[in-house]
Amino acid sequence: MKKIINKGFSLSLSPSGSGIKPGARFDSSISVRSSTTSTATSTASAAETNMNSPCREKLFVEHCKGVNGLEKVVLREVRGCSAEIYLYGGQVISWKNEYGEELLFLSSKATFTHPKPIRGGIPICFPQFANHGSLEKHGFARSRVWSIDPDPPPFSANSSSQACVDLILKHSEEEVKIWPHRYEFRLRITLGPGGDLMLTSRIRNTNTDGKSFAFTFAYHTYFAVSDISEVRVEGLETLDYLDNLKDKERFTEQGDAITFESEVDKVYLSTPTKIAILDHERKRTFVLRKDGLPDAVVWNPWDKKAKAMADFGDDEYKHMLCVEAACVEKPIILKPGEEWRGRQEISAVPSSYCSGQLDPKKVFQSD
Ligand code: BG6
């Protein structure tokens, strides 16, 4: 019998069986396979009913209300790591390690009000990155309300020991007026057993008029850092980039790892699948792995732009760095019926930072 200790979070199935919804609270110690109390019985049957779902650890998934009554899903992992995802934007807004330390930046001035996107976490930029096109900046997905996907098609990846949630976004009739295409965007967010956070996007062209569509994309990840001047990024040195601060002109990065002493807004091209963000002061390294996303955006607004943003604190630029797995330079083109996949996985590991060198065995030679 598998025993899960679960500190009072809630789960139930909706009457239609269409997935989880805000529900009753349960005892702090419950059994998945069998039960002795009536509360535990209802919990167990919810879990059993969902055992065919790819996200097997439903008991580590809570669907509840967050800021401004917006719906959110909380994922928890046995050691205490967690992630919070808002249906508004399909956006991860929190990712914590087993000590409860927040690993993502969320502005103290973030608004949780439609149509403004939430400043921080991991906004999804689709179908347009930034102003690389005629749509609103970063596209509309980050300010749409996503749904929990009741019936996600199978994934090849094994999710059996992970807490995850499947979200879906489809075109709306209103949206078709500004972007004349039909699509299904499935987003699976998984909190792995070690606390790693994985986001997998599957975007399908469901046009019935025979038309292809093109899009650009980014996981706009805001990493929380101790002090931006103590941070370095490894894996992008010597690469070509488009500088958004210089009219998207193309340059080649010089020197060693990337450090920060002023505003930066660059799209690195043809980047490796692994990038490391070292926070020297906190002795923490974020490792970003990606698949299907050739580019990587690095952004920090610095002081002047920070002051100009209403939903960003004046000094908060010191405590964040965006490194975004992206596809910007060459848009993805999908014919009707075709599907694209793009994946980002982030983990936070203690740095063995010595004389300015990242231990390469830890980051670049590991899987
Ligand atoms: C980055 C872009 O990804 O996002 C920047 O490269 C942009 O140009 C930044 O300023 C923030 O965008 P927004 O729309 O969230 O303020």
Short mmCIF file of C-alpha atoms and ligand atoms in Angstrom, two decimals:
data_model
loop_
_atom_site.label_atom_id
_atom_site.label_comp_id
_atom_site.label_asym_id
_atom_site.label_seq_id
_atom_site.Cartn_x
_atom_site.Cartn_y
_atom_site.Cartn_z
CA MET A 1 0.00 0.00 0.00
CA LYS A 2 1.37 3.35 -0.99
CA LYS A 3 1.16 5.97 1.73
CA ILE A 4 1.24 9.65 1.01
CA ILE A 5 1.52 12.24 3.72
CA ASN A 6 -0.36 15.21 2.51
CA LYS A 7 -0.66 18.33 4.63
CA GLY A 8 -4.28 19.23 4.06
CA PHE A 9 -4.63 20.25 0.48
CA SER A 10 -7.67 19.64 -1.63
CA LEU A 11 -8.61 17.63 -4.63
CA SER A 12 -11.75 16.35 -6.22
CA LEU A 13 -12.96 15.38 -9.63
CA SER A 14 -15.52 17.50 -11.37
CA PRO A 15 -18.91 15.78 -11.87
CA SER A 16 -18.22 15.34 -15.55
CA GLY A 17 -14.96 13.64 -14.72
CA SER A 18 -13.27 16.36 -16.67
CA GLY A 19 -10.39 16.73 -14.26
CA ILE A 20 -9.69 18.46 -11.00
CA LYS A 21 -11.57 21.40 -9.58
CA PRO A 22 -11.61 23.31 -6.32
CA GLY A 23 -12.74 20.76 -3.75
CA ALA A 24 -13.00 19.56 -0.18
CA ARG A 25 -10.09 19.39 2.21
CA PHE A 26 -8.76 16.06 3.38
CA ASP A 27 -7.00 14.55 6.36
CA SER A 28 -3.32 15.16 6.58
CA SER A 29 -2.50 11.47 6.19
CA ILE A 30 -4.26 9.60 3.43
CA SER A 31 -3.92 6.39 1.55
CA VAL A 32 -4.16 6.21 -2.20
CA ARG A 33 -4.88 2.54 -2.77
CA SER A 34 -7.11 1.79 0.18
CA SER A 35 -8.60 3.68 3.04
CA THR A 36 -10.16 3.39 6.45
CA THR A 37 -12.07 6.64 6.80
CA SER A 38 -14.88 7.99 4.68
CA THR A 39 -12.89 11.13 3.82
CA ALA A 40 -10.00 9.01 2.70
CA THR A 41 -12.35 6.80 0.71
CA SER A 42 -13.58 9.71 -1.39
CA THR A 43 -10.01 10.86 -1.88
CA ALA A 44 -8.85 7.40 -2.85
CA SER A 45 -11.65 6.95 -5.33
CA ALA A 46 -10.78 10.28 -6.91
CA ALA A 47 -7.22 9.10 -7.27
CA GLU A 48 -8.26 5.68 -8.58
CA THR A 49 -10.67 7.18 -11.09
CA ASN A 50 -7.84 9.18 -12.47
CA MET A 51 -5.26 6.42 -12.57
CA ASN A 52 -5.40 6.29 -16.34
CA SER A 53 -4.35 9.91 -16.47
CA PRO A 54 -0.72 10.50 -17.39
CA CYS A 55 -0.36 12.62 -14.25
CA ARG A 56 -0.56 9.78 -11.76
CA GLU A 57 0.24 11.69 -8.59
CA LYS A 58 -3.06 13.53 -8.49
CA LEU A 59 -2.86 13.73 -4.73
CA PHE A 60 0.02 16.15 -5.14
CA VAL A 61 -2.11 18.45 -7.23
CA GLU A 62 -4.37 21.07 -5.69
CA HIS A 63 -6.78 23.22 -7.66
CA CYS A 64 -7.81 26.31 -5.75
CA LYS A 65 -8.14 30.09 -5.87
CA GLY A 66 -5.28 32.57 -5.86
CA VAL A 67 -4.93 36.35 -6.04
CA ASN A 68 -8.13 38.14 -7.12
CA GLY A 69 -9.96 34.80 -6.98
CA LEU A 70 -8.10 33.59 -10.07
CA GLU A 71 -7.89 29.84 -10.40
CA LYS A 72 -4.56 28.23 -9.77
CA VAL A 73 -3.07 24.77 -9.55
CA VAL A 74 -0.44 23.90 -6.97
CA LEU A 75 1.94 21.02 -7.63
CA ARG A 76 3.85 19.49 -4.74
CA GLU A 77 6.61 16.96 -4.59
CA VAL A 78 7.32 14.60 -1.67
CA ARG A 79 10.32 16.51 -0.33
CA GLY A 80 8.36 19.77 -0.21
CA CYS A 81 9.20 21.40 -3.54
CA SER A 82 6.22 23.12 -5.14
CA ALA A 83 5.02 25.06 -8.16
CA GLU A 84 2.00 27.31 -8.64
CA ILE A 85 0.35 27.77 -11.98
CA TYR A 86 -2.36 30.30 -12.80
CA LEU A 87 -4.90 29.41 -15.44
CA TYR A 88 -4.72 33.09 -16.32
CA GLY A 89 -1.86 33.08 -18.82
CA GLY A 90 -1.22 29.35 -18.25
CA GLN A 91 1.54 30.85 -16.20
CA VAL A 92 3.82 29.39 -13.57
CA ILE A 93 4.20 32.12 -10.96
CA SER A 94 6.07 30.25 -8.23
CA TRP A 95 8.62 27.44 -8.04
CA LYS A 96 10.05 26.58 -4.63
CA ASN A 97 12.74 24.18 -3.51
CA GLU A 98 12.47 21.78 -0.58
CA TYR A 99 13.42 24.57 1.86
CA GLY A 100 10.53 26.70 0.65
CA GLU A 101 12.88 29.15 -1.08
CA GLU A 102 11.36 30.90 -4.09
CA LEU A 103 13.36 30.29 -7.27
CA LEU A 104 11.37 32.47 -9.65
CA PHE A 105 11.02 36.23 -9.54
CA LEU A 106 7.54 37.69 -9.21
CA SER A 107 7.32 41.46 -8.98
CA SER A 108 5.83 42.91 -5.79
CA LYS A 109 3.91 45.17 -8.18
CA ALA A 110 2.59 42.37 -10.40
CA THR A 111 -1.07 42.82 -11.22
CA PHE A 112 -3.34 39.85 -11.55
CA THR A 113 -5.92 41.66 -13.62
CA HIS A 114 -7.02 41.01 -17.18
CA PRO A 115 -5.76 42.00 -19.74
CA LYS A 116 -2.39 42.80 -18.15
CA PRO A 117 0.01 39.86 -18.05
CA ILE A 118 1.48 38.83 -14.70
CA ARG A 119 4.98 40.28 -14.24
CA GLY A 120 7.16 37.34 -13.26
CA GLY A 121 7.21 33.56 -13.18
CA ILE A 122 7.11 31.99 -16.64
CA PRO A 123 4.81 33.84 -19.06
CA ILE A 124 4.18 32.01 -22.32
CA CYS A 125 4.92 34.13 -25.39
CA PHE A 126 2.75 32.86 -28.27
CA PRO A 127 2.10 33.27 -31.17
CA GLN A 128 4.61 36.11 -31.26
CA PHE A 129 7.77 36.84 -29.35
CA ALA A 130 8.11 40.53 -28.34
CA ASN A 131 7.39 42.83 -31.27
CA HIS A 132 8.65 40.43 -33.95
CA GLY A 133 5.35 40.78 -35.81
CA SER A 134 2.16 42.81 -35.90
CA LEU A 135 0.38 41.30 -32.90
CA GLU A 136 0.41 42.66 -29.35
CA LYS A 137 3.81 42.35 -27.67
CA HIS A 138 4.63 38.74 -26.77
CA GLY A 139 1.33 37.54 -28.25
CA PHE A 140 -1.97 36.89 -26.53
CA ALA A 141 -1.47 33.54 -24.76
CA ARG A 142 -0.12 35.22 -21.61
CA SER A 143 -3.34 37.15 -21.08
CA ARG A 144 -5.85 34.42 -21.92
CA VAL A 145 -7.53 32.14 -19.43
CA TRP A 146 -6.42 28.57 -20.08
CA SER A 147 -8.39 25.45 -19.13
CA ILE A 148 -7.36 22.24 -17.49
CA ASP A 149 -7.08 19.70 -20.30
CA PRO A 150 -9.48 16.89 -19.46
CA ASP A 151 -8.07 14.44 -21.92
CA PRO A 152 -4.48 15.13 -22.94
CA PRO A 153 -3.17 12.88 -25.71
CA PRO A 154 -0.47 10.52 -24.47
CA PHE A 155 3.09 11.71 -24.05
CA SER A 156 6.06 9.50 -24.70
CA ALA A 157 7.69 10.83 -21.52
CA ASN A 158 6.97 8.81 -18.39
CA SER A 159 5.17 10.98 -15.87
CA SER A 160 4.28 8.20 -13.47
CA SER A 161 6.11 9.54 -10.42
CA GLN A 162 5.59 13.23 -11.01
CA ALA A 163 3.02 15.83 -10.13
CA CYS A 164 1.78 17.50 -13.24
CA VAL A 165 -1.04 19.45 -14.78
CA ASP A 166 -2.15 19.60 -18.38
CA LEU A 167 -3.52 22.91 -19.64
CA ILE A 168 -5.07 23.76 -22.96
CA LEU A 169 -5.69 26.94 -24.90
CA LYS A 170 -7.71 27.09 -28.11
CA HIS A 171 -8.45 29.96 -30.47
CA SER A 172 -11.47 32.04 -29.58
CA GLU A 173 -13.73 33.64 -32.17
CA GLU A 174 -12.62 37.04 -30.89
CA GLU A 175 -8.97 36.10 -31.34
CA VAL A 176 -9.47 34.77 -34.86
CA LYS A 177 -10.17 38.39 -35.84
CA ILE A 178 -6.61 39.41 -34.93
CA TRP A 179 -4.82 36.15 -35.76
CA PRO A 180 -6.92 34.28 -38.32
CA HIS A 181 -5.98 30.74 -37.31
CA ARG A 182 -7.31 27.82 -35.36
CA TYR A 183 -5.02 26.00 -33.01
CA GLU A 184 -4.80 23.79 -29.95
CA PHE A 185 -2.02 24.64 -27.53
CA ARG A 186 -1.43 21.95 -24.91
CA LEU A 187 0.91 22.78 -22.06
CA ARG A 188 2.05 20.17 -19.58
CA ILE A 189 3.74 21.46 -16.44
CA THR A 190 5.52 18.82 -14.38
CA LEU A 191 7.29 18.98 -11.06
CA GLY A 192 9.78 16.13 -11.08
CA PRO A 193 10.80 14.03 -8.06
CA GLY A 194 13.92 16.17 -7.51
CA GLY A 195 11.98 19.43 -7.81
CA ASP A 196 12.89 20.06 -11.45
CA LEU A 197 10.26 22.00 -13.35
CA MET A 198 9.39 20.92 -16.88
CA LEU A 199 7.17 22.70 -19.35
CA THR A 200 6.23 20.97 -22.56
CA SER A 201 4.22 22.75 -25.21
CA ARG A 202 2.43 21.02 -28.04
CA ILE A 203 0.90 23.34 -30.59
CA ARG A 204 -1.30 21.98 -33.36
CA ASN A 205 -2.65 23.72 -36.41
CA THR A 206 -6.39 22.94 -36.51
CA ASN A 207 -7.20 25.24 -39.43
CA THR A 208 -9.93 23.85 -41.64
CA ASP A 209 -9.21 26.22 -44.53
CA GLY A 210 -6.00 24.44 -45.53
CA LYS A 211 -3.80 27.32 -44.35
CA SER A 212 -0.45 26.98 -42.63
CA PHE A 213 0.51 29.35 -39.86
CA ALA A 214 3.80 30.68 -38.54
CA PHE A 215 4.60 31.65 -34.98
CA THR A 216 7.43 32.58 -32.66
CA PHE A 217 7.59 31.47 -29.07
CA ALA A 218 9.32 31.84 -25.69
CA TYR A 219 9.17 30.53 -22.13
CA HIS A 220 9.80 33.95 -20.62
CA THR A 221 11.42 32.65 -17.43
CA TYR A 222 12.16 35.16 -14.66
CA PHE A 223 14.83 33.61 -12.44
CA ALA A 224 15.15 35.00 -8.91
CA VAL A 225 18.75 36.00 -8.18
CA SER A 226 20.46 37.48 -5.13
CA ASP A 227 22.12 40.37 -6.94
CA ILE A 228 22.35 40.73 -10.71
CA SER A 229 25.95 41.95 -10.46
CA GLU A 230 26.90 38.58 -8.92
CA VAL A 231 25.35 36.53 -11.70
CA ARG A 232 26.92 34.97 -14.77
CA VAL A 233 25.43 32.99 -17.60
CA GLU A 234 27.40 30.20 -19.20
CA GLY A 235 26.71 28.47 -22.49
CA LEU A 236 26.09 31.54 -24.67
CA GLU A 237 29.62 32.95 -24.97
CA THR A 238 30.94 33.36 -28.54
CA LEU A 239 27.43 32.98 -30.02
CA ASP A 240 25.70 35.35 -32.42
CA TYR A 241 22.83 37.41 -31.07
CA LEU A 242 20.27 39.97 -32.18
CA ASP A 243 20.41 43.04 -29.97
CA ASN A 244 16.92 44.34 -29.26
CA LEU A 245 18.48 47.53 -27.91
CA LYS A 246 20.14 48.15 -31.29
CA ASP A 247 17.29 47.58 -33.68
CA LYS A 248 17.78 43.79 -33.71
CA GLU A 249 21.23 44.17 -35.25
CA ARG A 250 23.33 40.99 -35.28
CA PHE A 251 26.54 40.77 -33.21
CA THR A 252 28.85 38.06 -31.92
CA GLU A 253 29.33 37.68 -28.17
CA GLN A 254 32.92 38.14 -27.07
CA GLY A 255 34.75 36.91 -24.04
CA ASP A 256 33.91 34.43 -21.32
CA ALA A 257 30.66 33.96 -19.54
CA ILE A 258 28.10 36.73 -19.65
CA THR A 259 27.90 39.12 -16.71
CA PHE A 260 25.67 42.14 -16.10
CA GLU A 261 26.33 45.80 -15.47
CA SER A 262 23.66 47.52 -17.59
CA GLU A 263 20.43 46.86 -19.46
CA VAL A 264 20.49 43.77 -21.66
CA ASP A 265 17.97 42.53 -24.21
CA LYS A 266 19.51 39.97 -26.56
CA VAL A 267 18.27 37.03 -28.59
CA TYR A 268 21.10 34.49 -28.79
CA LEU A 269 20.89 32.28 -31.87
CA SER A 270 21.46 28.56 -32.33
CA THR A 271 22.17 28.06 -28.66
CA PRO A 272 23.18 24.80 -26.95
CA THR A 273 20.50 22.69 -25.27
CA LYS A 274 21.95 23.51 -21.85
CA ILE A 275 22.52 26.95 -20.31
CA ALA A 276 23.70 27.67 -16.76
CA ILE A 277 22.86 30.70 -14.66
CA LEU A 278 25.24 31.00 -11.72
CA ASP A 279 24.27 33.01 -8.69
CA HIS A 280 27.61 33.45 -6.98
CA GLU A 281 26.30 35.04 -3.80
CA ARG A 282 23.59 32.44 -3.22
CA LYS A 283 25.86 29.60 -4.35
CA ARG A 284 23.08 28.36 -6.59
CA THR A 285 23.15 27.40 -10.25
CA PHE A 286 20.06 27.20 -12.37
CA VAL A 287 20.40 24.77 -15.22
CA LEU A 288 18.09 25.31 -18.15
CA ARG A 289 17.70 22.47 -20.65
CA LYS A 290 15.64 22.88 -23.75
CA ASP A 291 14.46 21.04 -26.77
CA GLY A 292 12.87 22.34 -29.97
CA LEU A 293 13.81 25.90 -29.02
CA PRO A 294 17.02 26.98 -30.78
CA ASP A 295 17.24 30.54 -29.40
CA ALA A 296 17.69 31.98 -25.92
CA VAL A 297 16.68 35.46 -24.85
CA VAL A 298 18.50 37.23 -22.03
CA TRP A 299 16.77 40.26 -20.56
CA ASN A 300 17.23 42.61 -17.64
CA PRO A 301 15.62 46.08 -17.84
CA TRP A 302 18.11 47.74 -15.44
CA ASP A 303 17.24 50.89 -13.52
CA LYS A 304 15.74 53.30 -16.06
CA LYS A 305 13.40 50.83 -17.74
CA ALA A 306 12.50 49.35 -14.34
CA LYS A 307 11.29 52.78 -13.22
CA ALA A 308 9.24 53.16 -16.38
CA MET A 309 7.31 49.91 -15.83
CA ALA A 310 4.21 50.32 -13.67
CA ASP A 311 4.17 46.67 -12.59
CA PHE A 312 7.85 46.45 -11.64
CA GLY A 313 9.57 47.84 -8.53
CA ASP A 314 12.30 50.43 -9.08
CA ASP A 315 15.07 48.24 -7.63
CA GLU A 316 13.68 44.84 -8.53
CA TYR A 317 15.90 44.55 -11.60
CA LYS A 318 18.69 43.66 -9.17
CA HIS A 319 16.92 40.48 -8.16
CA MET A 320 15.84 38.98 -11.46
CA LEU A 321 17.20 37.75 -14.73
CA CYS A 322 15.17 36.46 -17.64
CA VAL A 323 16.73 33.64 -19.61
CA GLU A 324 14.15 32.41 -22.06
CA ALA A 325 14.16 29.24 -24.14
CA ALA A 326 12.76 30.58 -27.39
CA CYS A 327 12.24 30.28 -31.09
CA VAL A 328 12.53 33.77 -32.54
CA GLU A 329 14.81 34.08 -35.53
CA LYS A 330 13.16 31.40 -37.70
CA PRO A 331 9.43 31.19 -37.04
CA ILE A 332 7.88 27.73 -36.76
CA ILE A 333 5.55 26.92 -39.63
CA LEU A 334 2.77 24.38 -39.18
CA LYS A 335 0.54 22.98 -41.88
CA PRO A 336 -3.01 21.97 -40.93
CA GLY A 337 -2.87 18.86 -38.75
CA GLU A 338 0.81 19.32 -37.90
CA GLU A 339 2.04 19.63 -34.33
CA TRP A 340 5.13 21.28 -32.87
CA ARG A 341 6.72 20.51 -29.52
CA GLY A 342 9.01 22.69 -27.43
CA ARG A 343 10.29 21.81 -23.99
CA GLN A 344 12.07 23.63 -21.21
CA GLU A 345 13.34 21.99 -18.04
CA ILE A 346 14.86 23.98 -15.20
CA SER A 347 16.64 22.77 -12.10
CA ALA A 348 18.37 24.55 -9.25
CA VAL A 349 21.57 22.96 -7.94
CA PRO A 350 24.15 24.13 -5.38
CA SER A 351 27.08 25.77 -7.22
CA SER A 352 30.57 24.56 -6.68
CA TYR A 353 31.86 27.93 -7.70
CA CYS A 354 35.60 28.26 -7.41
CA SER A 355 37.92 30.94 -8.83
CA GLY A 356 35.24 32.10 -11.21
CA GLN A 357 34.77 28.67 -12.75
CA LEU A 358 31.63 26.62 -12.84
CA ASP A 359 32.33 22.96 -12.20
CA PRO A 360 31.80 21.68 -15.73
CA LYS A 361 31.12 18.12 -14.59
CA LYS A 362 28.14 19.31 -12.64
CA VAL A 363 26.45 21.28 -15.33
CA PHE A 364 27.65 20.60 -18.81
CA GLN A 365 28.43 16.91 -18.65
CA SER A 366 25.40 15.80 -16.68
CA ASP A 367 22.16 14.88 -18.41
C1 BG6 B 1 11.83 40.35 -23.21
C2 BG6 B 1 12.04 41.18 -24.46
O1 BG6 B 1 11.68 39.02 -23.57
O2 BG6 B 1 10.64 40.79 -22.54
C3 BG6 B 1 12.10 42.65 -24.09
O3 BG6 B 1 13.23 40.77 -25.10
C4 BG6 B 1 10.87 43.05 -23.30
O4 BG6 B 1 12.24 43.43 -25.24
C5 BG6 B 1 10.71 42.12 -22.11
O5 BG6 B 1 10.99 44.39 -22.88
C6 BG6 B 1 9.47 42.41 -21.26
O6 BG6 B 1 8.33 42.50 -22.03
P1 BG6 B 1 6.93 42.87 -21.39
O7 BG6 B 1 5.97 43.01 -22.51
O8 BG6 B 1 6.58 41.75 -20.46
O9 BG6 B 1 7.14 44.16 -20.62
#
